[in-house]
Coordinates of C-alpha atoms in Angstrom, one line a residue:
M43 CA 93.6 96.7 146.2
L44 CA 93.7 95.4 149.6
L45 CA 90.3 95.3 151.1
V46 CA 90.8 93.4 154.2
G47 CA 92.3 90.1 155.6
F48 CA 95.0 91.7 158.1
A49 CA 94.8 88.2 159.7
F50 CA 95.5 86.8 163.3
V51 CA 98.2 85.9 164.2
V52 CA 97.9 85.4 168.2
G53 CA 97.1 89.7 168.1
C54 CA 98.2 90.9 164.5
G55 CA 95.0 91.9 164.1
R56 CA 92.7 94.8 165.5
P57 CA 92.6 95.2 169.5
A58 CA 90.6 93.0 170.5
G59 CA 88.1 94.9 171.9
E60 CA 86.6 95.5 168.7
T61 CA 84.9 92.4 168.9
R62 CA 81.4 91.8 167.2
G63 CA 82.3 94.5 164.0
S64 CA 78.7 93.4 162.2
G65 CA 78.8 96.6 162.1
S66 CA 78.4 98.8 165.2
D67 CA 81.6 100.9 163.6
R68 CA 80.0 101.9 160.9
A69 CA 82.5 104.7 158.7
S70 CA 81.2 108.1 159.4
G71 CA 79.2 109.9 156.8
N72 CA 75.7 109.6 156.3
V73 CA 74.5 106.9 156.8
A74 CA 71.1 107.9 155.1
E75 CA 72.7 108.7 151.4
E76 CA 74.4 105.3 152.0
E77 CA 71.2 102.9 152.1
A78 CA 69.9 105.2 149.3
T79 CA 72.9 104.7 147.6
A80 CA 73.3 101.2 147.6
S81 CA 69.8 100.2 146.3
A82 CA 70.7 102.1 143.2
A83 CA 71.6 99.5 140.3
L84 CA 74.6 99.4 139.0
S85 CA 75.3 99.3 135.4
D86 CA 77.0 96.2 134.0
D87 CA 80.2 99.0 133.5
A88 CA 80.3 100.2 137.0
R89 CA 80.4 96.4 137.5
A90 CA 83.3 95.3 135.2
R91 CA 84.7 98.8 136.7
V92 CA 84.9 97.5 140.2
E93 CA 85.5 94.2 139.8
R94 CA 88.9 94.9 137.7
F95 CA 89.9 97.4 140.3
C96 CA 89.4 95.3 143.5
G97 CA 90.3 92.0 142.2
D98 CA 93.9 93.5 140.6
C99 CA 96.0 92.1 143.5
H100 CA 93.7 89.7 145.2
G101 CA 91.1 87.7 144.9
M102 CA 87.7 89.4 144.1
P103 CA 86.3 89.6 148.1
T104 CA 83.1 88.4 147.7
P105 CA 80.1 90.3 149.2
G106 CA 78.7 88.2 151.8
S107 CA 82.1 88.5 153.4
F108 CA 80.6 91.7 155.8
P109 CA 77.2 92.1 156.4
R110 CA 76.0 95.5 154.7
E111 CA 76.2 98.1 157.2
Q112 CA 80.4 97.3 157.2
W113 CA 81.0 97.5 153.5
P114 CA 81.9 101.7 153.4
R115 CA 84.7 101.3 155.9
E116 CA 85.8 97.9 154.3
V117 CA 85.9 99.8 150.8
R118 CA 87.2 102.9 152.6
Q119 CA 90.2 101.3 153.9
G120 CA 90.4 99.3 150.6
Y121 CA 91.2 102.4 148.3
D122 CA 92.9 103.7 150.9
F123 CA 96.0 101.0 150.9
Y124 CA 95.8 101.6 147.1
L125 CA 96.7 104.7 147.6
A126 CA 99.4 104.4 150.0
S127 CA 100.9 101.7 147.8
L128 CA 101.2 104.5 145.1
R129 CA 100.3 102.7 142.0
T130 CA 98.6 104.1 139.4
D131 CA 97.7 102.0 137.1
L132 CA 94.4 101.0 137.5
P133 CA 91.4 103.1 136.7
R134 CA 90.3 103.7 139.8
P135 CA 86.1 103.6 140.2
P136 CA 84.3 105.8 142.3
E137 CA 84.0 104.6 146.4
G138 CA 80.5 105.1 146.2
E139 CA 79.9 102.5 142.5
A140 CA 82.1 99.8 144.9
I141 CA 80.0 100.2 148.2
R142 CA 76.5 99.8 145.4
Y143 CA 78.4 96.2 144.4
F144 CA 79.3 95.4 147.8
Q145 CA 76.0 96.5 149.4
A146 CA 74.1 95.2 146.7
S147 CA 74.1 91.4 148.0
A148 CA 75.3 91.7 151.2
P149 CA 73.9 89.9 153.9
D150 CA 71.9 91.9 157.0
R151 CA 74.6 90.4 159.5
I152 CA 76.9 87.1 159.1
E153 CA 75.5 84.2 160.6
V154 CA 77.7 81.1 162.0
P155 CA 76.1 77.2 162.3
R156 CA 75.6 76.9 166.3
A157 CA 77.8 74.4 167.5
A158 CA 75.2 72.6 170.2
D159 CA 73.4 71.8 167.1
R160 CA 75.2 69.4 165.7
V161 CA 74.7 65.8 166.0
E162 CA 77.9 64.1 167.2
P163 CA 77.9 59.9 167.4
P164 CA 79.1 58.1 170.7
S165 CA 82.6 58.2 170.8
S166 CA 85.1 55.7 172.7
V167 CA 87.0 59.1 174.0
D168 CA 86.0 61.5 176.4
F169 CA 88.1 64.2 177.4
E170 CA 88.3 65.3 180.8
P171 CA 89.3 69.0 182.0
I172 CA 91.1 69.3 185.0
E173 CA 89.5 72.6 186.0
I174 CA 91.9 74.0 188.3
L175 CA 95.4 73.5 187.5
A176 CA 97.6 74.0 191.2
G177 CA 100.9 76.4 190.0
A178 CA 99.9 77.4 186.3
D179 CA 98.9 80.8 186.6
A180 CA 99.9 84.2 184.9
I181 CA 99.2 87.5 185.1
D182 CA 96.8 88.5 182.1
P183 CA 98.6 85.4 179.8
A184 CA 97.9 85.7 176.6
I185 CA 100.1 82.7 175.3
A186 CA 101.3 82.6 171.7
Q187 CA 102.7 78.7 171.4
V188 CA 102.5 75.2 173.7
I189 CA 105.7 73.3 173.1
A190 CA 105.8 69.7 174.6
I191 CA 109.3 69.3 175.7
P192 CA 110.7 65.6 173.7
G193 CA 111.3 63.8 176.8
R194 CA 110.6 63.4 180.4
E195 CA 111.4 65.4 183.0
A196 CA 112.5 64.4 186.7
G197 CA 112.4 60.6 186.2
G198 CA 109.2 60.6 184.3
A199 CA 107.1 61.7 186.7
T200 CA 106.4 65.1 184.5
L201 CA 106.0 66.6 181.5
G202 CA 108.3 69.7 180.1
L203 CA 106.6 72.3 178.3
L204 CA 107.7 75.8 176.9
T205 CA 105.4 78.5 176.7
T206 CA 105.4 82.3 174.9
D207 CA 103.7 85.2 176.8
M208 CA 102.9 88.1 173.6
R209 CA 102.0 90.4 176.0
S210 CA 104.9 89.6 179.0
G211 CA 107.3 88.3 177.2
E212 CA 108.1 86.0 179.5
I213 CA 109.1 82.6 178.1
R214 CA 108.7 79.8 180.7
R215 CA 109.6 76.6 181.2
W216 CA 107.4 74.1 183.0
Q217 CA 106.2 70.8 184.2
L218 CA 103.2 68.9 184.6
S219 CA 103.0 66.5 186.8
G220 CA 99.4 64.8 189.2
A221 CA 99.8 67.4 191.8
G222 CA 99.8 70.4 189.7
A223 CA 101.8 72.6 187.1
Q224 CA 105.4 74.4 188.0
G225 CA 107.1 77.2 186.1
Q226 CA 110.0 78.8 185.8
V227 CA 110.8 82.1 183.4
I228 CA 113.8 81.2 181.6
T229 CA 113.9 84.6 180.1
R230 CA 111.8 87.6 179.2
L231 CA 111.7 89.5 175.6
S232 CA 109.5 92.0 174.1
H233 CA 106.8 90.0 172.9
P234 CA 107.7 86.8 171.7
C235 CA 105.7 84.7 169.6
R236 CA 106.9 81.4 168.3
A237 CA 110.0 78.9 169.5
A238 CA 111.2 76.1 167.6
P239 CA 114.4 73.6 168.9
A240 CA 118.1 74.0 167.7
K241 CA 119.7 71.3 165.9
G242 CA 122.9 70.1 166.7
A243 CA 124.9 70.6 169.6
A244 CA 123.2 74.0 170.8
E245 CA 120.6 73.7 173.7
G246 CA 117.8 76.2 173.0
W247 CA 115.3 77.9 171.5
F248 CA 115.4 80.2 168.5
V249 CA 112.5 82.5 169.1
G250 CA 110.5 85.1 166.8
D251 CA 109.4 88.6 168.8
L252 CA 107.1 90.3 167.4
G253 CA 108.3 93.7 168.9
S254 CA 104.3 95.0 169.7
F255 CA 101.8 93.7 171.1
L256 CA 99.7 95.4 168.6
P257 CA 100.0 95.4 164.7
E258 CA 101.7 98.5 163.4
D259 CA 104.6 99.0 161.1
H260 CA 107.9 98.9 163.1
T261 CA 111.6 97.5 163.1
S262 CA 111.3 96.9 167.0
G263 CA 111.0 92.5 165.9
G264 CA 113.5 90.2 165.8
V265 CA 115.0 86.8 165.6
F266 CA 116.8 85.7 169.3
F267 CA 118.5 82.3 170.8
V268 CA 117.4 81.2 174.5
S269 CA 119.1 78.8 175.6
S270 CA 117.2 75.7 177.3
P271 CA 118.3 75.1 181.1
S272 CA 116.7 72.6 183.3
L273 CA 114.4 73.6 185.4
P274 CA 115.6 74.0 189.5
A275 CA 114.2 71.7 192.4
A276 CA 110.8 72.6 193.7
G277 CA 110.6 76.1 195.9
A278 CA 114.0 77.1 194.3
D279 CA 115.0 80.4 191.9
A280 CA 114.8 80.0 188.4
A281 CA 118.4 82.6 186.8
V282 CA 117.1 83.9 184.2
G283 CA 118.9 84.3 180.7
E284 CA 119.9 86.8 178.3
P285 CA 118.4 86.1 174.9
L286 CA 120.9 86.3 172.3
A287 CA 119.9 88.9 169.8
I288 CA 120.8 86.8 165.9
R289 CA 118.8 89.3 164.6
R290 CA 117.3 93.2 165.1
G291 CA 115.8 95.7 163.4
L292 CA 113.0 93.6 161.7
G293 CA 109.0 94.2 161.4
R294 CA 106.9 91.6 163.2
V295 CA 108.9 88.5 163.4
I296 CA 106.4 84.9 164.3
G297 CA 109.2 82.3 164.0
A298 CA 112.5 81.2 162.8
V299 CA 113.3 77.6 161.5
P300 CA 116.8 77.1 161.4
F301 CA 117.2 74.0 158.2
D302 CA 120.5 74.1 155.4
W303 CA 118.7 76.8 152.8
D304 CA 121.5 76.4 150.5
G305 CA 123.4 73.0 151.0
D306 CA 126.4 74.1 152.4
G307 CA 125.9 71.6 155.8
R308 CA 125.5 74.5 157.7
L309 CA 122.6 75.4 159.4
D310 CA 120.0 78.7 158.5
L311 CA 117.4 80.6 160.1
L312 CA 113.9 80.2 157.6
V313 CA 111.8 83.8 159.5
A314 CA 108.4 84.6 159.6
E315 CA 108.4 88.0 159.6
F316 CA 104.6 88.9 159.1
G317 CA 104.9 92.6 159.5
W318 CA 102.2 94.5 158.9
R319 CA 100.3 96.9 156.0
A320 CA 104.4 97.7 154.6
S321 CA 106.7 95.8 156.4
G322 CA 107.1 91.8 156.4
A323 CA 108.9 89.0 154.3
L324 CA 110.0 85.4 154.3
R325 CA 113.6 85.5 154.3
V326 CA 116.6 83.6 155.4
L327 CA 119.5 84.1 157.6
L328 CA 122.9 81.7 156.1
G329 CA 124.6 80.4 158.6
A330 CA 122.3 81.9 161.4
G331 CA 121.7 78.2 162.7
E332 CA 124.6 77.5 163.6
E333 CA 126.0 76.4 167.5
G334 CA 123.1 78.5 169.0
G335 CA 123.4 81.6 166.9
A336 CA 126.4 82.2 167.9
E337 CA 126.8 86.4 167.9
R338 CA 129.0 87.8 165.0
N339 CA 130.9 91.0 163.9
A340 CA 128.8 91.2 161.1
P341 CA 125.2 90.5 160.5
F342 CA 124.2 87.8 158.7
P343 CA 124.1 87.6 155.0
E344 CA 120.1 87.2 154.0
V345 CA 118.4 85.3 151.0
V346 CA 114.5 87.2 150.9
V347 CA 112.7 83.8 149.6
D348 CA 109.0 85.8 149.5
P349 CA 109.3 89.8 150.0
R350 CA 105.8 89.8 151.0
H351 CA 103.8 90.8 154.3
G352 CA 101.7 88.7 156.1
V353 CA 103.9 85.2 155.8
L354 CA 102.1 83.8 159.4
D355 CA 103.4 80.2 159.8
V356 CA 106.4 77.9 158.6
A357 CA 107.5 74.4 158.1
I358 CA 110.5 72.3 156.8
A359 CA 109.2 68.9 155.4
D360 CA 110.0 66.4 151.9
L361 CA 107.2 67.4 149.9
D362 CA 108.0 65.7 146.9
G363 CA 109.5 62.3 148.8
D364 CA 112.5 63.4 147.2
G365 CA 114.5 63.6 150.4
R366 CA 115.5 66.9 150.4
E367 CA 114.0 69.2 153.1
D368 CA 111.4 71.8 151.1
V369 CA 109.8 75.2 152.5
V370 CA 106.2 75.2 153.1
A371 CA 104.6 79.0 154.1
A372 CA 101.3 79.9 155.0
F373 CA 100.0 83.8 153.7
A374 CA 97.3 85.5 155.1
Q375 CA 96.5 89.5 154.6
E376 CA 95.4 90.0 151.4
H377 CA 97.4 87.5 149.5
E378 CA 95.7 83.8 151.5
T379 CA 97.6 81.2 149.7
V380 CA 99.8 78.0 150.9
D381 CA 102.9 78.3 149.4
G382 CA 106.1 75.8 148.5
W383 CA 109.3 76.3 147.4
L384 CA 110.7 72.7 146.9
S385 CA 114.4 72.0 146.6
R386 CA 116.3 71.3 144.2
G387 CA 119.7 70.7 145.2
N388 CA 122.3 73.1 145.9
G389 CA 120.4 75.9 147.2
Q390 CA 118.2 76.1 144.0
Y391 CA 114.0 76.0 144.5
E392 CA 111.2 76.2 142.8
H393 CA 108.6 77.9 143.9
R394 CA 104.6 77.0 144.0
E395 CA 101.7 78.1 144.5
L396 CA 100.1 75.2 146.2
V397 CA 96.7 76.9 147.3
R398 CA 95.0 80.0 147.0
F399 CA 92.0 80.9 148.7
P400 CA 88.9 82.2 147.4
E401 CA 89.0 85.9 149.1
P402 CA 91.2 88.0 151.0
S403 CA 89.3 87.9 154.3
W404 CA 89.8 83.8 154.4
G405 CA 91.5 84.7 157.5
S406 CA 94.1 82.0 157.6
S407 CA 95.2 81.0 160.6
G408 CA 98.0 78.4 160.6
I409 CA 99.1 75.1 159.3
D410 CA 100.3 71.7 160.5
L411 CA 102.3 68.4 157.9
A412 CA 101.4 65.3 158.8
D413 CA 100.3 62.3 156.6
L414 CA 96.4 62.6 157.1
D415 CA 95.4 59.9 154.6
G416 CA 97.9 56.9 155.5
D417 CA 100.2 56.8 152.0
G418 CA 103.5 57.4 152.7
D419 CA 103.9 61.5 151.7
L420 CA 102.9 64.7 154.4
D421 CA 99.6 66.5 153.5
I422 CA 98.9 70.4 155.2
L423 CA 96.2 71.1 157.7
H424 CA 94.7 74.5 157.1
A425 CA 93.1 76.9 159.6
N426 CA 91.3 79.9 159.0
G427 CA 89.1 81.5 162.2
D428 CA 91.0 85.4 162.0
T429 CA 88.0 87.2 164.1
M430 CA 91.2 89.6 164.9
D431 CA 90.7 92.4 162.4
S432 CA 86.7 92.7 161.5
G433 CA 86.0 90.9 164.8
L434 CA 83.4 88.4 162.5
A435 CA 83.3 84.9 163.0
R436 CA 82.6 83.5 159.8
P437 CA 80.8 80.3 158.6
T438 CA 83.2 79.1 156.3
H439 CA 85.9 79.2 158.8
G440 CA 87.0 76.4 159.6
I441 CA 89.9 73.3 159.1
R442 CA 91.0 71.7 155.5
A443 CA 93.3 68.5 154.7
L444 CA 95.4 69.7 151.6
V445 CA 96.2 66.3 150.5
N446 CA 99.7 65.4 148.9
D447 CA 99.3 63.3 145.5
G448 CA 103.3 62.4 146.1
T449 CA 104.7 65.1 144.4
A450 CA 103.6 68.2 145.9
R451 CA 100.2 68.9 144.2
F452 CA 97.2 69.5 146.8
D453 CA 93.7 68.5 146.4
V454 CA 91.5 70.8 149.1
R455 CA 88.9 68.4 151.5
E456 CA 86.7 69.6 154.2
I457 CA 87.5 68.6 157.8
A458 CA 85.1 70.3 160.0
L459 CA 83.7 74.0 159.9
M460 CA 85.1 75.9 163.3
P461 CA 84.5 79.5 163.4
G462 CA 87.5 81.3 165.3
V463 CA 90.0 78.4 164.8
S464 CA 93.0 79.3 165.7
Q465 CA 95.2 76.3 165.6
V466 CA 95.4 72.9 164.4
R467 CA 97.2 69.4 164.9
A468 CA 96.7 65.6 164.0
A469 CA 97.8 62.6 165.9
D470 CA 96.0 59.4 166.9
L471 CA 93.2 60.6 169.7
D472 CA 91.5 57.2 169.9
G473 CA 94.2 54.5 169.4
D474 CA 93.1 53.2 166.0
G475 CA 95.8 53.9 163.6
D476 CA 95.0 56.8 161.9
L477 CA 95.3 60.6 162.6
D478 CA 92.6 62.7 164.4
V479 CA 92.6 66.2 164.4
V480 CA 91.9 68.7 167.2
A481 CA 91.6 72.6 167.3
T482 CA 91.3 75.6 169.5
A483 CA 89.7 78.5 168.8
L484 CA 90.8 82.3 169.7
H485 CA 87.4 84.4 169.3
P486 CA 86.8 87.7 171.7
G487 CA 83.6 88.0 171.0
A488 CA 82.3 84.9 171.3
A489 CA 80.5 86.1 174.4
A490 CA 78.0 88.0 172.6
D491 CA 76.6 85.5 170.9
P492 CA 74.1 83.1 172.7
T493 CA 75.7 80.4 174.5
G494 CA 76.5 77.0 172.8
T495 CA 77.5 78.6 169.1
F496 CA 80.9 78.4 169.0
D497 CA 82.8 75.2 169.6
A498 CA 86.5 76.0 171.7
V499 CA 88.2 73.2 171.5
L500 CA 87.5 70.2 168.9
W501 CA 88.6 67.1 168.1
V502 CA 87.7 66.0 165.3
E503 CA 88.1 62.1 164.5
Q504 CA 89.0 59.8 160.9
G505 CA 86.6 57.7 160.8
D506 CA 85.9 54.9 157.8
G507 CA 86.3 56.0 154.3
G508 CA 88.3 58.9 154.5
R509 CA 85.1 60.3 157.2
W510 CA 85.8 63.1 159.5
I511 CA 83.3 63.2 163.0
P512 CA 83.5 66.5 164.8
R513 CA 82.7 66.2 168.3
S514 CA 83.1 69.1 170.7
I515 CA 85.6 69.4 174.0
E516 CA 84.7 72.6 174.8
R517 CA 82.3 75.4 173.9
D518 CA 82.1 78.8 173.9
D519 CA 85.2 80.1 176.3
C520 CA 87.1 80.7 172.6
R521 CA 90.6 82.6 174.3
Y522 CA 93.1 79.2 172.8
A523 CA 95.9 80.5 170.4
A524 CA 97.9 78.0 170.9
F525 CA 98.0 74.6 172.1
A526 CA 100.3 71.0 172.6
L527 CA 99.4 67.4 172.4
A528 CA 101.0 65.3 174.9
D529 CA 101.0 62.1 177.5
A530 CA 100.4 64.9 180.2
D531 CA 99.4 62.1 183.2
S532 CA 102.1 59.3 181.7
D533 CA 98.9 57.2 181.4
G534 CA 100.3 56.3 178.0
R535 CA 97.2 58.3 175.8
I536 CA 98.1 61.2 174.1
D537 CA 96.0 65.1 176.5
I538 CA 95.6 68.3 175.3
V539 CA 97.5 71.0 177.5
A540 CA 96.4 75.2 175.6
G541 CA 97.4 77.9 176.7
T542 CA 94.8 81.0 177.3
W543 CA 95.1 83.8 175.9
N544 CA 93.0 86.8 177.6
A545 CA 91.6 89.7 175.9
N546 CA 90.4 91.9 178.8
V547 CA 93.8 93.3 180.9
T548 CA 93.3 93.2 184.6
G549 CA 96.3 93.0 186.2
S550 CA 95.1 89.6 188.2
P551 CA 96.9 86.3 187.9
A552 CA 94.5 84.2 185.7
P553 CA 95.5 80.4 184.0
A554 CA 97.8 80.0 181.7
L555 CA 97.4 76.6 180.8
R556 CA 93.9 74.5 180.4
V557 CA 94.6 70.5 180.9
W558 CA 91.7 68.0 179.2
L559 CA 92.6 64.1 179.7
N560 CA 91.9 61.4 176.9
R561 CA 90.1 59.1 179.2
P562 CA 88.2 56.1 177.9
A563 CA 84.4 56.3 177.2
G564 CA 82.2 55.6 180.1
R565 CA 85.7 55.3 182.7

């Protein structure tokens, strides 16, 4: 039974205008009758029927996941999903029993801890926002990814960036300097999400295209190759390149990463097709990563690695220390897992579910790989903060470390709570030799709560003994789906460059980038 969990992937959930979700959109019906029904106790047999039905395909949802008045809609949605699946093997209890089951223990409203109430010790680092970054505007930006381009341009005076805008379709190349930002559109797609650099001789990016801004099942998504021209001189026009189609006819594609899946020495593409309800898969396009994905007369052969929808992030890394590249994928929707495919050589892989989170409304939003504990193997940073489906920020939203024992077995440890968290990255921000964590939040409904409720940008210092110390950089303005960590002002310190994701469409220019400069405290 698929109750909830159509997770945020920069717009893959419910339209952003539906924000709070704490009961204002109650399903139609006799409200008084529902409340009276909820007060009646269920028998043990009825509770067993509900638990068997609602916990068969995924973890059993917890009543505290939604406020009491929202459960009728959630239950009816789950029953619709079951009917759409064409399964007939599960005894289906009456909807009223399921509603009563969840409402009996559900809260009146979902409360989250207030960020401003957190006590933060003194820090050796301050983050100075650049309030107005000249030249960084775009029309109604919905930035899905920000990538810092390795190396410096123009003699080292500027930082190169690449951004994808899933609303306008623009892929831009930027130069950031003390004088502001210079951005040029290098190509346009339908609704680009994430880009990954090509390997080898190819100069460019593999880009996943969602095919639609709002979530739906379709075959309008795809994978494209975009060449990477240098930016023109200031004031000159850039030539807008034509993207090369690698594969069309897919669902909502998040991204595609080049690597050698089958060990034949040629680059393939790992494709994260999030899809929606009836579409999506994790697949490999064999040979598609070669030479920038040059066009072929025949489609690239493919391997479906996992047929589930909801894959929201992927990475290639050696998890178990055997020198071979493994695959890591995070799944949202009702699955809420992190999975690994460990290479055993010659194109053979061992699939391993690395972590399964407690319930289908966990709201996974992204991963990052880093050696967080400095023991020589790669750990996984995991964020769960999707608010695009229900509109609810949850007290269980936050950042967690999946700590690797060196053999790709992982222990989950909490780093910080952060309702609405969208992306998380690791870097040494204070220069003390260990990795800290930065995270941003995308929560259009934040404005409905009192000032100081939410962290919009957070850095978490790694202290002695594996202690994590969260500190707020910005609060309340939770409109950052993606960011990059890079030295924006050439002072040798790691700064934060975030892309903005505006929920309201106005047709007017707005800042597409925000920058926070890393400064010694008290400077």
